mmCIF file of C-alpha atoms in Angstrom:
data_model
loop_
_atom_site.group_PDB
_atom_site.id
_atom_site.type_symbol
_atom_site.label_atom_id
_atom_site.label_comp_id
_atom_site.label_asym_id
_atom_site.label_seq_id
_atom_site.Cartn_x
_atom_site.Cartn_y
_atom_site.Cartn_z
ATOM 1 C CA ALA M 251 15.797 -23.881 88.466
ATOM 2 C CA GLN M 252 18.500 -22.569 86.183
ATOM 3 C CA SER M 253 21.488 -20.678 87.552
ATOM 4 C CA VAL M 254 24.688 -19.069 86.334
ATOM 5 C CA THR M 255 28.054 -18.828 88.043
ATOM 6 C CA GLN M 256 30.743 -16.377 87.057
ATOM 7 C CA PRO M 257 33.571 -17.299 89.418
ATOM 8 C CA ASP M 258 35.779 -14.306 88.686
ATOM 9 C CA ILE M 259 34.445 -11.032 90.038
ATOM 10 C CA HIS M 260 37.368 -9.001 88.754
ATOM 11 C CA ILE M 261 40.061 -9.750 86.161
ATOM 12 C CA THR M 262 43.025 -7.653 85.075
ATOM 13 C CA VAL M 263 44.829 -8.283 81.796
ATOM 14 C CA SER M 264 47.458 -6.448 79.833
ATOM 15 C CA GLU M 265 46.543 -4.876 76.541
ATOM 16 C CA GLY M 266 47.292 -7.329 73.745
ATOM 17 C CA ALA M 267 47.063 -10.354 76.005
ATOM 18 C CA SER M 268 44.477 -13.079 75.547
ATOM 19 C CA LEU M 269 41.340 -13.195 77.659
ATOM 20 C CA GLU M 270 39.059 -15.909 78.932
ATOM 21 C CA LEU M 271 36.076 -15.176 81.163
ATOM 22 C CA ARG M 272 34.473 -18.158 82.805
ATOM 23 C CA CYS M 273 30.792 -18.991 82.946
ATOM 24 C CA ASN M 274 29.188 -22.128 84.324
ATOM 25 C CA TYR M 275 25.494 -22.823 84.240
ATOM 26 C CA SER M 276 23.031 -25.192 85.818
ATOM 27 C CA TYR M 277 20.117 -26.365 83.720
ATOM 28 C CA GLY M 278 18.523 -29.739 83.041
ATOM 29 C CA ALA M 279 18.886 -29.665 79.281
ATOM 30 C CA THR M 280 20.770 -27.703 76.651
ATOM 31 C CA PRO M 281 20.063 -24.070 77.436
ATOM 32 C CA TYR M 282 20.179 -20.873 75.507
ATOM 33 C CA LEU M 283 23.340 -18.985 76.490
ATOM 34 C CA PHE M 284 24.299 -15.343 76.199
ATOM 35 C CA TRP M 285 27.119 -12.932 76.937
ATOM 36 C CA TYR M 286 26.398 -9.248 77.449
ATOM 37 C CA VAL M 287 28.805 -6.367 77.952
ATOM 38 C CA GLN M 288 28.323 -3.134 79.870
ATOM 39 C CA SER M 289 30.960 -0.515 79.152
ATOM 40 C CA PRO M 290 31.443 2.301 81.682
ATOM 41 C CA GLY M 291 28.469 4.630 81.551
ATOM 42 C CA GLN M 292 26.856 2.586 78.799
ATOM 43 C CA GLY M 293 23.910 0.256 78.561
ATOM 44 C CA LEU M 294 24.077 -3.506 78.248
ATOM 45 C CA GLN M 295 24.767 -4.870 74.800
ATOM 46 C CA LEU M 296 24.584 -8.420 73.496
ATOM 47 C CA LEU M 297 28.015 -9.795 72.556
ATOM 48 C CA LEU M 298 26.969 -13.226 71.364
ATOM 49 C CA LYS M 299 24.496 -16.036 71.908
ATOM 50 C CA TYR M 300 24.241 -19.796 71.581
ATOM 51 C CA PHE M 301 20.976 -21.464 70.684
ATOM 52 C CA SER M 302 22.016 -24.641 68.864
ATOM 53 C CA GLY M 303 24.417 -25.998 66.265
ATOM 54 C CA ASP M 304 28.096 -25.116 66.213
ATOM 55 C CA THR M 305 29.334 -24.947 69.778
ATOM 56 C CA LEU M 306 31.839 -22.196 68.960
ATOM 57 C CA VAL M 307 30.015 -18.934 68.405
ATOM 58 C CA GLN M 308 31.408 -15.681 67.153
ATOM 59 C CA GLY M 309 30.259 -12.346 68.411
ATOM 60 C CA ILE M 310 30.894 -8.682 67.983
ATOM 61 C CA LYS M 311 34.159 -6.924 68.811
ATOM 62 C CA GLY M 312 36.236 -10.027 68.091
ATOM 63 C CA PHE M 313 34.800 -12.111 70.943
ATOM 64 C CA GLU M 314 33.935 -15.786 70.784
ATOM 65 C CA ALA M 315 32.514 -18.308 73.208
ATOM 66 C CA GLU M 316 32.456 -22.068 73.308
ATOM 67 C CA PHE M 317 29.600 -24.162 74.661
ATOM 68 C CA LYS M 318 30.899 -27.279 76.414
ATOM 69 C CA ARG M 319 28.026 -29.492 77.478
ATOM 70 C CA SER M 320 30.249 -31.876 79.456
ATOM 71 C CA GLN M 321 31.536 -29.020 81.588
ATOM 72 C CA SER M 322 28.307 -26.979 81.667
ATOM 73 C CA SER M 323 30.383 -24.031 80.571
ATOM 74 C CA PHE M 324 30.163 -21.164 78.120
ATOM 75 C CA ASN M 325 33.468 -19.312 78.458
ATOM 76 C CA LEU M 326 34.089 -16.061 76.629
ATOM 77 C CA ARG M 327 37.403 -15.559 74.862
ATOM 78 C CA LYS M 328 39.299 -12.933 72.933
ATOM 79 C CA PRO M 329 42.786 -13.507 71.501
ATOM 80 C CA SER M 330 44.051 -9.951 71.977
ATOM 81 C CA VAL M 331 42.449 -7.510 74.365
ATOM 82 C CA HIS M 332 42.147 -3.802 73.583
ATOM 83 C CA TRP M 333 41.925 -1.037 76.160
ATOM 84 C CA SER M 334 38.359 -0.385 74.997
ATOM 85 C CA ASP M 335 37.368 -3.865 76.182
ATOM 86 C CA ALA M 336 37.491 -2.704 79.790
ATOM 87 C CA ALA M 337 33.916 -3.256 80.913
ATOM 88 C CA GLU M 338 31.693 -5.558 82.906
ATOM 89 C CA TYR M 339 30.689 -8.826 81.287
ATOM 90 C CA PHE M 340 27.563 -10.790 82.132
ATOM 91 C CA CYS M 341 26.789 -14.380 81.247
ATOM 92 C CA ALA M 342 23.129 -15.402 81.044
ATOM 93 C CA VAL M 343 21.170 -18.627 80.612
ATOM 94 C CA GLY M 344 17.642 -19.226 79.383
ATOM 95 C CA PRO M 345 15.494 -22.341 79.005
ATOM 96 C CA ASN M 346 15.484 -24.056 75.624
ATOM 97 C CA SER M 347 11.790 -24.778 75.688
ATOM 98 C CA GLY M 348 8.441 -23.190 75.192
ATOM 99 C CA GLY M 349 6.368 -21.635 77.904
ATOM 100 C CA TYR M 350 8.147 -19.910 80.746
ATOM 101 C CA GLN M 351 11.329 -18.424 79.330
ATOM 102 C CA LYS M 352 12.909 -16.241 81.961
ATOM 103 C CA VAL M 353 16.609 -15.601 81.421
ATOM 104 C CA THR M 354 18.927 -15.621 84.438
ATOM 105 C CA PHE M 355 22.081 -13.486 84.665
ATOM 106 C CA GLY M 356 25.335 -14.129 86.481
ATOM 107 C CA ILE M 357 26.778 -11.534 88.830
ATOM 108 C CA GLY M 358 29.215 -10.239 86.241
ATOM 109 C CA THR M 359 32.987 -10.056 85.778
ATOM 110 C CA LYS M 360 34.704 -6.686 85.726
ATOM 111 C CA LEU M 361 37.585 -6.541 83.262
ATOM 112 C CA GLN M 362 40.404 -4.101 83.761
ATOM 113 C CA VAL M 363 42.902 -3.612 80.933
ATOM 114 C CA ILE M 364 46.333 -2.249 81.767
ATOM 115 C CA PRO M 365 48.873 -0.839 79.305
ATOM 116 C CA GLY U 105 14.458 1.185 64.600
ATOM 117 C CA ALA U 106 13.435 2.443 67.998
ATOM 118 C CA GLY U 107 14.947 0.695 70.950
ATOM 119 C CA VAL U 108 13.786 0.415 74.530
ATOM 120 C CA SER U 109 13.192 3.775 76.138
ATOM 121 C CA GLN U 110 12.931 4.626 79.796
ATOM 122 C CA SER U 111 11.775 7.748 81.555
ATOM 123 C CA PRO U 112 12.809 9.721 83.380
ATOM 124 C CA SER U 113 16.522 9.287 82.801
ATOM 125 C CA ASN U 114 17.228 10.732 86.234
ATOM 126 C CA LYS U 115 14.992 11.074 89.260
ATOM 127 C CA VAL U 116 15.829 12.674 92.572
ATOM 128 C CA THR U 117 13.251 12.205 95.274
ATOM 129 C CA GLU U 118 12.947 12.692 98.988
ATOM 130 C CA LYS U 119 12.832 9.755 101.340
ATOM 131 C CA GLY U 120 9.254 8.630 101.860
ATOM 132 C CA LYS U 121 7.937 9.816 98.514
ATOM 133 C CA ASP U 122 6.539 7.516 95.850
ATOM 134 C CA VAL U 123 8.117 7.268 92.393
ATOM 135 C CA GLU U 124 7.035 5.820 89.071
ATOM 136 C CA LEU U 125 9.510 4.669 86.451
ATOM 137 C CA ARG U 126 8.362 4.020 82.917
ATOM 138 C CA CYS U 127 9.570 1.596 80.279
ATOM 139 C CA ASP U 128 8.558 1.597 76.619
ATOM 140 C CA PRO U 129 9.625 -1.713 75.111
ATOM 141 C CA ILE U 130 10.310 -2.564 71.511
ATOM 142 C CA SER U 131 7.055 -3.124 69.681
ATOM 143 C CA GLY U 132 6.150 -6.786 69.409
ATOM 144 C CA HIS U 133 8.399 -7.990 72.220
ATOM 145 C CA THR U 134 6.298 -10.192 74.441
ATOM 146 C CA ALA U 135 8.637 -10.379 77.407
ATOM 147 C CA LEU U 136 9.792 -7.543 79.636
ATOM 148 C CA TYR U 137 12.172 -7.455 82.604
ATOM 149 C CA TRP U 138 13.016 -4.941 85.289
ATOM 150 C CA TYR U 139 16.422 -5.009 86.984
ATOM 151 C CA ARG U 140 18.158 -2.896 89.585
ATOM 152 C CA GLN U 141 21.843 -2.099 89.470
ATOM 153 C CA SER U 142 23.359 -0.495 92.531
ATOM 154 C CA LEU U 143 26.695 1.281 92.328
ATOM 155 C CA GLY U 144 29.379 -1.201 91.402
ATOM 156 C CA GLN U 145 26.995 -4.136 91.608
ATOM 157 C CA GLY U 146 25.656 -6.608 89.105
ATOM 158 C CA LEU U 147 22.131 -6.959 87.833
ATOM 159 C CA GLU U 148 19.482 -7.620 90.440
ATOM 160 C CA PHE U 149 16.380 -9.174 88.881
ATOM 161 C CA LEU U 150 13.146 -7.551 90.019
ATOM 162 C CA ILE U 151 10.220 -8.718 87.893
ATOM 163 C CA TYR U 152 9.491 -10.540 84.610
ATOM 164 C CA PHE U 153 6.454 -10.221 82.378
ATOM 165 C CA GLN U 154 5.779 -12.749 79.634
ATOM 166 C CA GLY U 155 2.765 -12.274 77.396
ATOM 167 C CA ASN U 156 -0.495 -12.662 79.256
ATOM 168 C CA SER U 157 0.982 -14.894 81.960
ATOM 169 C CA ALA U 158 1.099 -13.854 85.579
ATOM 170 C CA PRO U 159 4.319 -11.900 86.170
ATOM 171 C CA ASP U 160 7.223 -13.419 88.044
ATOM 172 C CA LYS U 161 7.574 -11.070 91.004
ATOM 173 C CA SER U 162 10.098 -13.192 92.856
ATOM 174 C CA GLY U 163 12.812 -10.535 92.717
ATOM 175 C CA LEU U 164 10.886 -7.618 94.196
ATOM 176 C CA PRO U 165 12.761 -6.714 97.414
ATOM 177 C CA SER U 166 9.740 -5.593 99.422
ATOM 178 C CA ASP U 167 6.044 -4.873 99.146
ATOM 179 C CA ARG U 168 6.924 -1.235 98.486
ATOM 180 C CA PHE U 169 7.827 -2.301 94.957
ATOM 181 C CA SER U 170 5.227 -3.099 92.318
ATOM 182 C CA ALA U 171 5.035 -3.140 88.559
ATOM 183 C CA GLU U 172 2.441 -3.426 85.893
ATOM 184 C CA ARG U 173 2.424 -3.839 82.170
ATOM 185 C CA THR U 174 -0.540 -2.399 80.369
ATOM 186 C CA GLY U 175 -1.785 -3.883 77.125
ATOM 187 C CA GLY U 176 1.323 -5.998 76.819
ATOM 188 C CA SER U 177 3.382 -2.927 76.076
ATOM 189 C CA VAL U 178 4.362 -0.075 78.391
ATOM 190 C CA SER U 179 5.458 -1.014 81.893
ATOM 191 C CA THR U 180 5.594 1.057 85.051
ATOM 192 C CA LEU U 181 7.675 0.240 88.116
ATOM 193 C CA THR U 182 6.378 1.928 91.243
ATOM 194 C CA ILE U 183 8.325 2.343 94.459
ATOM 195 C CA GLN U 184 6.300 3.527 97.418
ATOM 196 C CA ARG U 185 7.726 5.290 100.457
ATOM 197 C CA THR U 186 11.215 5.381 98.966
ATOM 198 C CA GLN U 187 14.221 4.670 101.147
ATOM 199 C CA GLN U 188 17.837 5.667 100.636
ATOM 200 C CA GLU U 189 18.763 2.075 99.873
ATOM 201 C CA ASP U 190 16.460 2.269 96.836
ATOM 202 C CA SER U 191 19.004 4.566 95.161
ATOM 203 C CA ALA U 192 20.230 2.739 92.077
ATOM 204 C CA VAL U 193 19.909 2.533 88.312
ATOM 205 C CA TYR U 194 16.726 0.767 87.273
ATOM 206 C CA LEU U 195 17.018 -1.034 83.962
ATOM 207 C CA CYS U 196 14.260 -2.304 81.747
ATOM 208 C CA ALA U 197 14.745 -4.860 79.002
ATOM 209 C CA SER U 198 12.322 -6.181 76.444
ATOM 210 C CA SER U 199 12.935 -9.569 74.972
ATOM 211 C CA PHE U 200 12.374 -11.504 71.803
ATOM 212 C CA LEU U 201 13.388 -15.173 71.591
ATOM 213 C CA GLN U 202 15.055 -14.653 74.964
ATOM 214 C CA GLU U 203 17.470 -12.058 73.611
ATOM 215 C CA GLN U 204 17.171 -8.987 75.786
ATOM 216 C CA TYR U 205 17.334 -5.403 74.590
ATOM 217 C CA PHE U 206 18.120 -3.013 77.381
ATOM 218 C CA GLY U 207 17.006 0.526 77.875
ATOM 219 C CA PRO U 208 19.374 3.250 79.084
ATOM 220 C CA GLY U 209 18.054 3.051 82.619
ATOM 221 C CA THR U 210 16.635 5.459 85.161
ATOM 222 C CA ARG U 211 19.038 6.688 87.813
ATOM 223 C CA LEU U 212 17.090 7.069 91.046
ATOM 224 C CA THR U 213 18.546 9.061 93.914
ATOM 225 C CA VAL U 214 16.710 9.132 97.216
ATOM 226 C CA THR U 215 17.803 11.974 99.485
#
């Protein structure tokens, strides 16, 4: 069965600093990978997704993520964090196959941005 | 276009009462999920519907919880004999090509 690990429950960064949120997955083949964001009091929104092709994917709000098959990782990055990026971030994995296609979420990483 | 809608947006109920939460997915989305999010917690998977297949109920926390999806569209999550620990935000998401579109959630408070 697929699974997702987000090892950092809570991260604090200074505004303007770079950010990397870690995500590791377990799946027998190349999966579909997603990052979602939930801002305070807001619903969940898709940031970016990887299905195939270029392993570096660009998303909204200046975020990017890189799929590394050898490390079973899909880390989220942003070169310069803004105060509005404070939110909870969820990594998710889904099977790259037909039939049963349930997506599994990680437990989330809460990002705090300090001045 | 219209997104995923959920009703009611807020529900306050007394312990022991039954509640029904409704989700209207995006038209044409074959998959639908229910999640629970307790205060300060991540997403807790409850149930997954995909097309005409039998739903994956592996996340339902007890037999007080049930859900159905009629005609491959609207879904209802029912909680019987509510308990205080059921207080949470219940999120619905419909899915196309595994990308999930979330509704705004129903905030359930059990008093």
